[in-house]
Short mmCIF file of C-alpha atoms in Angstrom, two decimals:
data_model
loop_
_atom_site.label_atom_id
_atom_site.label_comp_id
_atom_site.label_asym_id
_atom_site.label_seq_id
_atom_site.Cartn_x
_atom_site.Cartn_y
_atom_site.Cartn_z
CA MET A 1 89.88 84.06 -8.42
CA HIS A 2 86.26 83.30 -7.63
CA PHE A 3 84.42 85.43 -5.10
CA LEU A 4 81.91 83.42 -3.08
CA ASP A 5 79.66 85.40 -0.74
CA GLN A 6 77.13 82.69 0.20
CA ALA A 7 77.74 79.16 1.38
CA LYS A 8 75.51 76.41 2.72
CA ILE A 9 77.34 74.19 5.18
CA PHE A 10 76.38 71.31 7.44
CA VAL A 11 77.77 71.20 10.98
CA ARG A 12 77.52 68.55 13.69
CA SER A 13 79.11 68.71 17.11
CA GLY A 14 80.79 65.64 18.52
CA ALA A 15 78.80 63.14 20.52
CA GLY A 16 79.84 62.30 24.04
CA GLY A 17 81.75 59.10 24.61
CA PRO A 18 80.13 56.00 26.06
CA GLY A 19 80.35 55.38 29.78
CA ALA A 20 81.84 52.22 31.24
CA VAL A 21 80.06 49.55 33.24
CA SER A 22 82.51 48.19 35.78
CA PHE A 23 82.40 46.75 39.30
CA ARG A 24 85.07 47.01 41.96
CA ARG A 25 86.53 43.64 42.92
CA GLU A 26 88.99 43.29 45.79
CA LYS A 27 89.88 40.35 47.96
CA PHE A 28 88.73 41.60 51.39
CA ILE A 29 85.91 43.95 50.21
CA GLU A 30 82.65 42.01 50.44
CA TYR A 31 80.44 44.31 48.37
CA GLY A 32 82.59 46.23 45.92
CA GLY A 33 79.96 48.29 44.13
CA PRO A 34 80.09 50.07 40.77
CA ASP A 35 83.14 52.06 39.71
CA GLY A 36 82.62 52.76 35.99
CA GLY A 37 83.63 56.13 34.55
CA ASN A 38 81.69 58.62 32.46
CA GLY A 39 82.32 59.17 28.78
CA GLY A 40 84.20 62.24 27.55
CA LYS A 41 82.59 65.42 26.18
CA GLY A 42 82.26 65.68 22.41
CA GLY A 43 84.00 68.40 20.42
CA ASP A 44 82.45 71.80 19.65
CA ILE A 45 82.19 73.72 16.37
CA ILE A 46 83.66 77.24 16.64
CA PHE A 47 83.64 79.91 13.93
CA GLU A 48 86.53 82.37 14.12
CA ALA A 49 86.54 85.71 12.27
CA VAL A 50 89.90 86.23 10.52
CA ALA A 51 90.89 89.63 9.12
CA GLY A 52 92.98 88.20 6.26
CA LEU A 53 90.07 86.39 4.56
CA ASN A 54 87.65 88.17 2.23
CA THR A 55 85.68 85.33 0.61
CA LEU A 56 83.97 82.05 1.56
CA ILE A 57 85.69 80.06 -1.22
CA ASP A 58 87.04 77.52 1.31
CA PHE A 59 83.47 76.42 2.08
CA ARG A 60 82.87 75.52 -1.56
CA TYR A 61 85.08 72.46 -1.27
CA THR A 62 84.57 71.58 2.41
CA GLN A 63 80.87 71.74 3.23
CA HIS A 64 80.55 69.17 6.02
CA PHE A 65 82.06 69.88 9.43
CA ARG A 66 81.89 67.14 12.05
CA ALA A 67 83.65 67.49 15.39
CA PRO A 68 85.16 64.30 16.84
CA ARG A 69 83.40 62.41 19.59
CA GLY A 70 84.68 61.94 23.13
CA SER A 71 86.45 58.76 24.11
CA GLY A 72 84.85 56.17 26.36
CA GLY A 73 85.18 55.95 30.11
CA SER A 74 86.88 53.04 31.84
CA GLY A 75 87.01 51.30 35.21
CA SER A 76 88.24 52.83 38.48
CA ASN A 77 85.98 55.88 37.95
CA ARG A 78 88.11 57.18 35.07
CA THR A 79 86.37 59.67 32.79
CA GLY A 80 87.10 59.46 29.07
CA GLY A 81 88.93 62.20 27.21
CA GLY A 82 87.03 65.00 25.50
CA GLY A 83 86.88 65.44 21.72
CA HIS A 84 88.88 68.24 20.13
CA ASP A 85 87.12 71.42 19.01
CA LEU A 86 86.77 72.12 15.28
CA ILE A 87 87.54 75.72 14.27
CA GLY A 88 86.17 77.18 11.03
CA LYS A 89 87.76 80.39 9.76
CA VAL A 90 85.44 82.97 8.15
CA PRO A 91 85.93 86.59 7.01
CA VAL A 92 85.15 89.45 9.38
CA GLY A 93 81.51 90.58 9.06
CA THR A 94 80.16 87.15 8.09
CA PRO A 95 76.66 86.59 9.53
CA GLY A 96 76.52 83.79 12.05
CA PRO A 97 74.92 80.46 11.22
CA SER A 98 71.14 80.40 11.42
CA ALA A 99 68.66 77.83 10.14
CA ASP A 100 65.71 80.10 11.00
CA LYS A 101 64.99 82.59 8.20
CA ASP A 102 62.91 84.98 10.35
CA GLU A 103 65.63 86.26 12.65
CA VAL A 104 68.67 88.28 11.60
CA PRO A 105 71.87 86.49 12.63
CA PRO A 106 74.64 88.49 14.34
CA ASP A 107 77.90 89.39 12.57
CA LEU A 108 81.13 87.68 13.50
CA THR A 109 83.65 90.36 14.36
#
């Protein structure tokens, strides 16, 4: 079994969904006005410390993590659904992700 103690990964949170452009139309309402809904919230990237893991070998084969985007809004002021969160499992004591080399990242416990 290979022991991997360093891994370079690329993460991207999900983008929010597009909003909807819609106007209210009813027979006896003279000026309906806008009633489009907002787009849903994109998914988050979460790292979870798991006691059963002791190596980062899983990140050797899966290096790109992209959370799904939120779904679009629709008419009648309906907000779109949010994207699901993406959970990455790491061993206990793994330093948190940091692109800046000057600061010391916190441990995940």
